[in-house]
Short mmCIF file of C-alpha atoms in Angstrom, two decimals:
data_model
loop_
_atom_site.label_atom_id
_atom_site.label_comp_id
_atom_site.label_asym_id
_atom_site.label_seq_id
_atom_site.Cartn_x
_atom_site.Cartn_y
_atom_site.Cartn_z
CA UNK A 1 -3.98 82.09 77.11
CA UNK A 2 -1.63 78.87 78.69
CA UNK A 3 1.44 80.41 78.01
CA UNK A 4 0.03 83.39 80.47
CA UNK A 5 -1.69 81.56 82.87
CA UNK A 6 0.83 78.70 83.66
CA UNK A 7 3.74 81.29 84.37
CA UNK A 8 1.49 82.91 86.59
CA UNK A 9 0.17 80.26 88.37
CA UNK A 10 4.36 79.49 89.11
CA UNK A 11 4.68 83.10 90.69
CA UNK A 12 1.98 82.51 92.67
CA UNK A 13 3.16 79.48 94.18
CA UNK A 14 6.49 81.35 94.67
CA UNK A 15 4.88 84.12 96.25
CA UNK A 16 2.96 82.05 98.51
CA UNK A 17 6.18 79.79 99.49
CA UNK A 18 8.29 83.10 100.28
CA UNK A 19 5.61 84.37 102.12
CA UNK A 20 4.27 81.19 104.18
CA UNK A 21 7.99 79.90 104.91
CA UNK A 22 7.78 80.81 108.53
CA UNK A 23 4.96 78.96 109.59
CA UNK A 24 6.48 76.12 107.71
CA UNK A 25 9.55 76.35 109.28
CA UNK A 26 9.34 77.72 112.70
CA UNK A 27 11.82 77.15 115.21
CA UNK A 28 10.51 74.92 118.39
CA UNK A 29 11.33 77.96 120.75
CA UNK A 30 8.69 80.30 118.52
CA UNK A 31 5.94 77.11 119.69
CA UNK A 32 6.25 78.30 123.21
CA UNK A 33 2.56 77.99 124.24
CA UNK A 34 1.06 80.84 126.00
CA UNK A 35 0.36 78.49 128.86
CA UNK A 36 4.18 77.58 129.46
CA UNK A 37 4.46 81.29 129.51
CA UNK A 38 2.13 81.86 131.99
CA UNK A 39 3.62 79.06 134.53
CA UNK A 40 7.32 80.37 133.93
CA UNK A 41 6.19 83.94 134.78
CA UNK A 42 4.31 82.70 138.27
CA UNK A 43 7.05 80.36 139.09
CA UNK A 44 9.54 82.97 139.27
CA UNK A 45 6.49 85.22 141.39
CA UNK A 46 5.90 82.37 143.50
CA UNK A 47 10.05 81.85 144.46
CA UNK A 48 10.34 85.63 144.77
CA UNK A 49 7.83 85.63 147.87
CA UNK A 50 9.05 82.81 149.26
CA UNK A 51 12.41 84.65 149.44
CA UNK A 52 10.84 87.68 151.04
CA UNK A 53 8.96 85.22 153.78
CA UNK A 54 12.43 83.40 154.50
CA UNK A 55 14.21 87.13 155.04
CA UNK A 56 11.19 88.56 156.71
CA UNK A 57 10.25 91.02 154.48
CA UNK A 58 6.84 89.77 155.22
CA UNK A 59 4.93 88.27 157.93
CA UNK A 60 3.42 84.65 157.44
CA UNK A 61 -0.40 86.27 157.11
CA UNK A 62 0.69 87.99 154.20
CA UNK A 63 2.79 85.13 152.66
CA UNK A 64 -0.30 83.02 152.86
CA UNK A 65 -2.67 86.25 151.16
CA UNK A 66 -0.20 86.35 148.79
CA UNK A 67 0.69 83.22 147.95
CA UNK A 68 -2.99 82.43 147.23
CA UNK A 69 -3.80 85.01 144.99
CA UNK A 70 -0.76 84.13 142.59
CA UNK A 71 -2.29 80.38 142.31
CA UNK A 72 -5.76 81.65 141.72
CA UNK A 73 -4.34 83.64 138.95
CA UNK A 74 -2.05 81.21 137.79
CA UNK A 75 -5.23 78.77 137.47
CA UNK A 76 -7.26 81.18 135.19
CA UNK A 77 -4.33 82.29 132.90
CA UNK A 78 -2.95 78.61 132.28
CA UNK A 79 -6.70 76.74 131.40
CA UNK A 80 -6.01 73.79 128.96
CA UNK A 81 -8.25 75.81 126.35
CA UNK A 82 -5.56 78.44 126.06
CA UNK A 83 -2.66 75.73 125.95
CA UNK A 84 -1.72 76.57 122.05
CA UNK A 85 1.36 78.20 120.75
CA UNK A 86 1.31 82.42 120.56
CA UNK A 87 1.56 82.62 117.15
CA UNK A 88 -1.82 81.13 116.83
CA UNK A 89 -3.05 78.13 114.39
CA UNK A 90 -0.61 77.46 111.58
CA UNK A 91 -2.96 75.49 109.22
CA UNK A 92 -6.03 78.48 110.04
CA UNK A 93 -3.23 81.41 109.14
CA UNK A 94 -2.03 79.07 106.10
CA UNK A 95 -5.83 79.02 104.83
CA UNK A 96 -6.63 82.53 105.01
CA UNK A 97 -3.57 83.89 103.75
CA UNK A 98 -3.98 81.61 100.49
CA UNK A 99 -7.54 82.29 100.15
CA UNK A 100 -6.95 86.08 100.42
CA UNK A 101 -4.17 85.79 98.00
CA UNK A 102 -6.05 83.73 95.37
CA UNK A 103 -9.11 85.93 95.36
CA UNK A 104 -7.74 89.33 95.78
CA UNK A 105 -5.74 88.34 92.89
CA UNK A 106 -8.41 86.70 90.70
CA UNK A 107 -10.72 89.69 91.43
CA UNK A 108 -8.30 92.39 89.93
CA UNK A 109 -7.48 90.14 86.98
CA UNK A 110 -10.78 89.56 86.21
CA UNK A 111 -11.52 93.56 86.54
CA UNK A 112 -8.62 94.55 84.53
CA UNK A 113 -9.28 91.66 81.68
CA UNK A 114 -7.53 89.25 80.66
CA UNK A 115 -3.83 89.38 78.89
CA UNK A 116 -4.87 88.49 75.49
CA UNK A 117 -7.62 91.64 75.98
CA UNK A 118 -4.77 94.06 77.51
CA UNK A 119 -2.59 93.18 74.51
CA UNK A 120 -5.60 93.39 71.96
CA UNK A 121 -6.24 97.15 73.77
CA UNK A 122 -2.45 97.95 73.12
CA UNK A 123 -2.32 96.82 69.80
CA UNK A 124 -5.28 98.83 69.22
CA UNK A 125 -3.18 102.00 70.15
CA UNK A 126 -2.57 103.66 66.87
CA UNK A 127 1.21 104.38 65.73
CA UNK A 128 1.76 107.84 64.33
CA UNK A 129 3.75 108.65 61.61
CA UNK A 130 6.08 110.14 63.67
CA UNK A 131 6.73 106.77 65.67
CA UNK A 132 7.10 104.95 62.32
CA UNK A 133 9.78 107.49 60.94
CA UNK A 134 11.49 107.50 64.15
CA UNK A 135 11.48 103.42 64.42
CA UNK A 136 12.90 103.25 61.05
CA UNK A 137 15.60 106.32 61.26
CA UNK A 138 16.66 104.48 64.58
CA UNK A 139 16.72 101.10 62.44
CA UNK A 140 19.08 103.07 59.71
CA UNK A 141 20.96 104.32 62.59
CA UNK A 142 21.72 100.94 63.97
CA UNK A 143 22.45 99.44 60.21
CA UNK A 144 25.08 101.71 59.78
CA UNK A 145 26.67 100.48 62.50
CA UNK A 146 26.64 96.73 61.26
CA UNK A 147 26.88 97.15 57.40
CA UNK A 148 27.97 93.64 56.49
CA UNK A 149 24.10 92.81 57.71
CA UNK A 150 22.61 92.50 54.25
CA UNK A 151 19.34 91.06 55.12
CA UNK A 152 18.92 94.45 57.54
CA UNK A 153 19.42 96.46 54.64
CA UNK A 154 16.83 94.68 52.80
CA UNK A 155 14.28 95.17 55.72
CA UNK A 156 15.33 98.52 55.96
CA UNK A 157 14.51 98.76 51.87
CA UNK A 158 11.15 97.56 52.39
CA UNK A 159 10.67 100.07 55.24
CA UNK A 160 11.48 103.00 53.23
CA UNK A 161 9.31 101.33 50.55
CA UNK A 162 6.11 101.76 52.78
CA UNK A 163 6.80 104.83 53.66
CA UNK A 164 7.15 105.98 50.23
CA UNK A 165 10.78 107.09 50.17
CA UNK A 166 11.76 105.53 47.13
CA UNK A 167 15.40 107.09 46.66
CA UNK A 168 16.56 105.70 50.14
CA UNK A 169 14.85 102.29 49.50
CA UNK A 170 16.80 101.76 46.04
CA UNK A 171 20.25 102.56 48.16
CA UNK A 172 19.19 100.13 51.11
CA UNK A 173 18.38 97.26 48.51
CA UNK A 174 21.91 98.58 46.68
CA UNK A 175 23.63 97.94 49.96
CA UNK A 176 21.52 94.46 50.57
CA UNK A 177 24.04 93.00 47.40
CA UNK A 178 24.01 89.57 47.35
CA UNK A 179 21.37 88.61 50.01
CA UNK A 180 18.32 89.84 47.23
CA UNK A 181 19.53 87.36 44.47
CA UNK A 182 17.34 84.31 45.28
CA UNK A 183 14.41 86.62 46.76
CA UNK A 184 11.93 86.70 43.91
CA UNK A 185 9.91 88.89 46.25
CA UNK A 186 12.50 91.71 46.75
CA UNK A 187 13.95 91.13 43.37
CA UNK A 188 10.21 92.52 41.83
CA UNK A 189 10.25 95.05 44.64
CA UNK A 190 13.53 96.64 43.93
CA UNK A 191 13.01 96.59 39.88
CA UNK A 192 9.43 98.21 40.73
CA UNK A 193 11.20 100.86 42.68
CA UNK A 194 13.70 101.40 39.73
CA UNK A 195 11.08 102.09 37.56
CA UNK A 196 9.12 103.80 39.42
CA UNK A 197 12.22 106.44 39.79
CA UNK A 198 12.53 106.43 36.43
CA UNK A 199 9.50 107.40 35.75
CA UNK A 200 7.87 104.13 33.94
CA UNK A 201 11.11 103.26 32.01
CA UNK A 202 11.93 99.75 32.81
CA UNK A 203 14.84 99.32 30.34
CA UNK A 204 17.98 98.28 31.89
CA UNK A 205 18.28 96.98 35.31
CA UNK A 206 14.64 97.00 36.43
CA UNK A 207 14.13 94.63 33.22
CA UNK A 208 16.86 92.09 34.66
CA UNK A 209 15.56 91.87 37.81
CA UNK A 210 12.00 91.28 36.47
CA UNK A 211 13.38 88.72 34.25
CA UNK A 212 15.89 87.49 37.44
CA UNK A 213 12.66 87.30 39.56
CA UNK A 214 10.49 84.94 37.00
CA UNK A 215 13.25 82.87 36.59
CA UNK A 216 12.88 82.10 40.15
CA UNK A 217 9.53 82.04 40.55
CA UNK A 218 7.49 81.93 37.37
CA UNK A 219 4.02 83.08 39.09
CA UNK A 220 5.18 85.99 41.28
CA UNK A 221 2.29 88.53 41.71
CA UNK A 222 4.55 91.27 41.37
CA UNK A 223 6.96 90.10 38.54
CA UNK A 224 4.45 89.03 36.51
CA UNK A 225 2.22 92.65 36.80
CA UNK A 226 5.40 94.13 36.05
CA UNK A 227 6.58 92.14 33.20
CA UNK A 228 3.18 92.78 31.56
CA UNK A 229 4.32 96.64 31.96
CA UNK A 230 7.28 96.63 30.65
CA UNK A 231 6.07 95.22 27.43
CA UNK A 232 2.74 97.22 27.89
CA UNK A 233 5.58 100.18 27.77
CA UNK A 234 7.41 99.13 24.61
CA UNK A 235 4.22 97.97 22.91
CA UNK A 236 4.58 94.77 22.85
CA UNK A 237 0.86 94.39 23.39
CA UNK A 238 0.77 90.67 23.25
CA UNK A 239 3.29 89.84 25.38
CA UNK A 240 2.05 92.32 27.93
CA UNK A 241 -1.23 90.24 27.53
CA UNK A 242 0.42 86.80 28.35
CA UNK A 243 1.66 87.84 31.57
CA UNK A 244 -0.91 89.65 32.38
CA UNK A 245 -3.48 86.45 32.10
CA UNK A 246 -1.01 84.40 33.83
CA UNK A 247 -1.27 86.78 36.70
CA UNK A 248 -5.11 86.68 36.31
CA UNK A 249 -5.72 83.19 36.73
CA UNK A 250 -4.06 83.28 39.88
CA UNK A 251 -6.60 86.00 41.28
CA UNK A 252 -9.65 85.60 42.94
CA UNK A 253 -12.33 86.02 40.36
CA UNK A 254 -14.52 88.97 41.65
CA UNK A 255 -11.55 90.39 43.23
CA UNK A 256 -10.36 94.22 42.66
CA UNK A 257 -6.77 93.48 42.07
CA UNK A 258 -8.58 90.90 39.32
CA UNK A 259 -10.42 93.21 37.89
CA UNK A 260 -7.92 95.84 37.43
CA UNK A 261 -5.52 92.94 35.66
CA UNK A 262 -8.61 92.19 33.37
CA UNK A 263 -9.19 96.06 32.31
CA UNK A 264 -5.11 96.29 31.28
CA UNK A 265 -5.93 93.07 29.43
CA UNK A 266 -8.43 94.48 27.59
CA UNK A 267 -6.78 97.62 27.03
CA UNK A 268 -3.82 96.03 25.58
CA UNK A 269 -5.78 93.62 23.35
CA UNK A 270 -7.58 96.82 22.12
CA UNK A 271 -4.19 98.78 21.59
CA UNK A 272 -2.38 95.70 19.65
CA UNK A 273 -5.61 94.79 17.58
CA UNK A 274 -5.43 91.43 19.02
CA UNK A 275 -7.89 88.85 18.38
CA UNK A 276 -9.59 87.21 21.15
CA UNK A 277 -7.82 83.84 22.37
CA UNK A 278 -8.29 80.48 21.15
CA UNK A 279 -10.35 78.38 23.42
CA UNK A 280 -13.44 76.12 23.93
CA UNK A 281 -16.16 77.99 22.68
CA UNK A 282 -18.63 76.07 24.96
CA UNK A 283 -22.22 77.38 25.88
CA UNK A 284 -23.06 81.45 25.27
CA UNK A 285 -25.25 84.02 23.44
CA UNK A 286 -25.32 85.47 20.24
CA UNK A 287 -27.66 88.20 18.11
CA UNK A 288 -27.59 91.30 16.07
CA UNK A 289 -26.13 94.75 17.12
CA UNK A 290 -28.81 97.80 15.57
CA UNK A 291 -27.94 101.53 15.81
CA UNK A 292 -30.56 104.23 15.62
CA UNK A 293 -30.32 106.41 12.61
CA UNK A 294 -29.38 109.42 14.41
CA UNK A 295 -26.94 108.18 16.30
CA UNK A 296 -25.49 106.30 13.40
CA UNK A 297 -24.23 109.37 12.00
CA UNK A 298 -21.88 109.88 14.95
CA UNK A 299 -19.50 106.61 14.66
CA UNK A 300 -16.46 107.13 13.10
CA UNK A 301 -14.31 104.41 11.17
CA UNK A 302 -11.90 104.18 13.94
CA UNK A 303 -14.00 103.63 16.76
CA UNK A 304 -14.57 99.82 18.41
CA UNK A 305 -17.58 98.37 19.37
CA UNK A 306 -18.02 96.34 22.68
CA UNK A 307 -20.36 94.01 23.63
CA UNK A 308 -19.79 92.75 27.49
CA UNK A 309 -21.51 90.35 29.31
CA UNK A 310 -21.64 90.25 33.07
CA UNK A 311 -23.01 88.08 36.36
CA UNK A 312 -25.89 89.65 37.28
CA UNK A 313 -25.01 92.19 40.19
CA UNK A 314 -21.34 92.33 39.46
CA UNK A 315 -18.81 94.57 38.04
CA UNK A 316 -16.25 92.11 36.40
CA UNK A 317 -17.54 91.05 32.86
CA UNK A 318 -17.35 87.37 31.88
CA UNK A 319 -17.23 87.90 28.46
CA UNK A 320 -15.78 91.12 26.21
CA UNK A 321 -15.99 91.13 22.35
CA UNK A 322 -14.41 93.96 20.72
CA UNK A 323 -13.95 94.67 16.84
CA UNK A 324 -13.83 97.68 14.60
CA UNK A 325 -16.74 99.33 13.49
CA UNK A 326 -18.79 98.31 10.44
CA UNK A 327 -22.23 98.26 8.32
CA UNK A 328 -24.91 97.58 10.60
CA UNK A 329 -26.93 95.82 11.56
CA UNK A 330 -23.91 93.95 13.14
CA UNK A 331 -24.36 90.10 13.81
CA UNK A 332 -21.58 88.71 17.12
CA UNK A 333 -21.10 86.20 19.42
CA UNK A 334 -20.20 85.89 23.08
CA UNK A 335 -18.34 82.71 24.50
CA UNK A 336 -15.88 81.11 26.48
CA UNK A 337 -12.95 82.14 24.10
CA UNK A 338 -13.96 85.74 25.24
CA UNK A 339 -13.69 84.89 28.64
CA UNK A 340 -12.15 87.61 30.72
CA UNK A 341 -10.97 85.17 33.20
CA UNK A 342 -10.71 81.62 32.47
CA UNK A 343 -12.10 80.91 36.08
CA UNK A 344 -15.42 82.70 35.42
CA UNK A 345 -16.72 81.55 31.91
CA UNK A 346 -19.95 82.92 30.37
CA UNK A 347 -20.92 78.58 29.85
CA UNK A 348 -20.85 78.56 33.47
CA UNK A 349 -23.64 80.98 34.08
CA UNK A 350 -27.24 80.76 33.38
CA UNK A 351 -28.09 84.01 32.78
CA UNK A 352 -26.13 87.27 32.06
CA UNK A 353 -26.53 90.66 31.60
CA UNK A 354 -25.14 92.43 28.37
CA UNK A 355 -24.91 95.63 26.82
CA UNK A 356 -23.48 96.68 23.71
CA UNK A 357 -21.23 100.01 23.76
CA UNK A 358 -19.17 101.83 20.94
CA UNK A 359 -16.09 103.68 22.51
CA UNK A 360 -13.69 106.18 21.08
CA UNK A 361 -10.54 104.36 22.93
CA UNK A 362 -11.75 101.43 23.90
CA UNK A 363 -10.86 101.80 27.66
CA UNK A 364 -12.82 99.31 29.86
CA UNK A 365 -14.48 102.09 31.65
CA UNK A 366 -16.97 103.99 29.68
CA UNK A 367 -16.24 107.57 28.71
CA UNK A 368 -18.69 110.52 28.24
CA UNK A 369 -19.67 110.66 24.58
CA UNK A 370 -19.87 106.59 24.13
CA UNK A 371 -22.53 105.21 22.29
CA UNK A 372 -24.75 102.65 24.46
CA UNK A 373 -27.82 100.43 24.42
CA UNK A 374 -29.61 99.33 27.49
CA UNK A 375 -28.54 96.83 29.57
CA UNK A 376 -30.76 93.59 29.32
CA UNK A 377 -30.51 90.64 31.62
CA UNK A 378 -30.44 87.20 29.02
CA UNK A 379 -30.49 83.30 29.20
CA UNK A 380 -27.41 81.85 28.33
CA UNK A 381 -27.84 80.25 25.09
CA UNK A 382 -30.13 82.90 23.48
CA UNK A 383 -28.66 83.33 19.92
CA UNK A 384 -31.14 85.64 18.13
CA UNK A 385 -31.00 88.67 20.45
CA UNK A 386 -31.42 92.13 19.29
CA UNK A 387 -29.69 94.99 21.00
CA UNK A 388 -30.17 98.78 19.74
CA UNK A 389 -27.54 101.14 20.42
CA UNK A 390 -29.86 104.30 21.01
CA UNK A 391 -28.20 106.32 23.72
CA UNK A 392 -25.04 108.93 24.46
CA UNK A 393 -23.12 108.19 27.44
CA UNK A 394 -23.32 111.02 29.79
#
């Protein structure tokens, strides 16, 4: 706000200075009073009258009458109260003009809204897709005239990326050359574009770019995600889990991003038949899983039993146990070693909701045909729970 008011105030002072300059710097001749002007006029009239009497154009009686009338008029027109400059009062004029300008400008300012509000209103005006494409096209044309501006090519690549124009973005990154070599975010973005353009294939240059990005910044979000995706696509599930777990530690526990990463970790563990990570067990819950006889016949040996614990009211699990189907009843234990996010452990909760699902695929999301139990709310530390699988997911 001050960055607007100070220049505005200076401009106002400049305008007032230019406007009032004639009142401050008037010449003496311009300050002649009305009394002095009238006296000079009547003096001239008296001299003319005297000249006419001397030449005999008027007689003595007429001269005396005209002379008396002129003196009377001169006395009336040169009263002391009228002895002020013909321009009027300078001080009053200055004060009036200043007040008028300040009040008028302030009124318009507050009626129209301050500069920040006007800027905010302008910012709210939507920018159409056509406007964006026009700006990017103009920028691209400018870059063709300045091909050595490597930073500009990187900016153009990001713009094409946002617009979904992947081939153009890749070409722009190619022309950015050495500028991106020390920019982990740009390296990861370039790798992501190349892999997307190759239908998810990370081999070759995408793999090299990801490794380079992680060497510069081992905690780079996009590079860690891509490294996990690269490992997952080549069935290196342990490496995928390693990269994604490192990423998960940096995300807010209940964010959508954290949920997506934890679901990917769970999928990688299931596909790789990986054991739960070793950790301090802490306080947890345990018990026995049973299944109703009419559903037992539907269980297949290649299915997985999933025991899922969540903080009440939350979607993100705090602990998940996955193991191949075996004989029922089946004992289970959920503790911090099965945590989905190291920042949200089951031992830190006072109570959790728990459910059991027998899944065909081991996917985090329930699918039609999965066998499920009721959701129970239990105290953390309970060790004699009994959970019965008695429903089919629809």
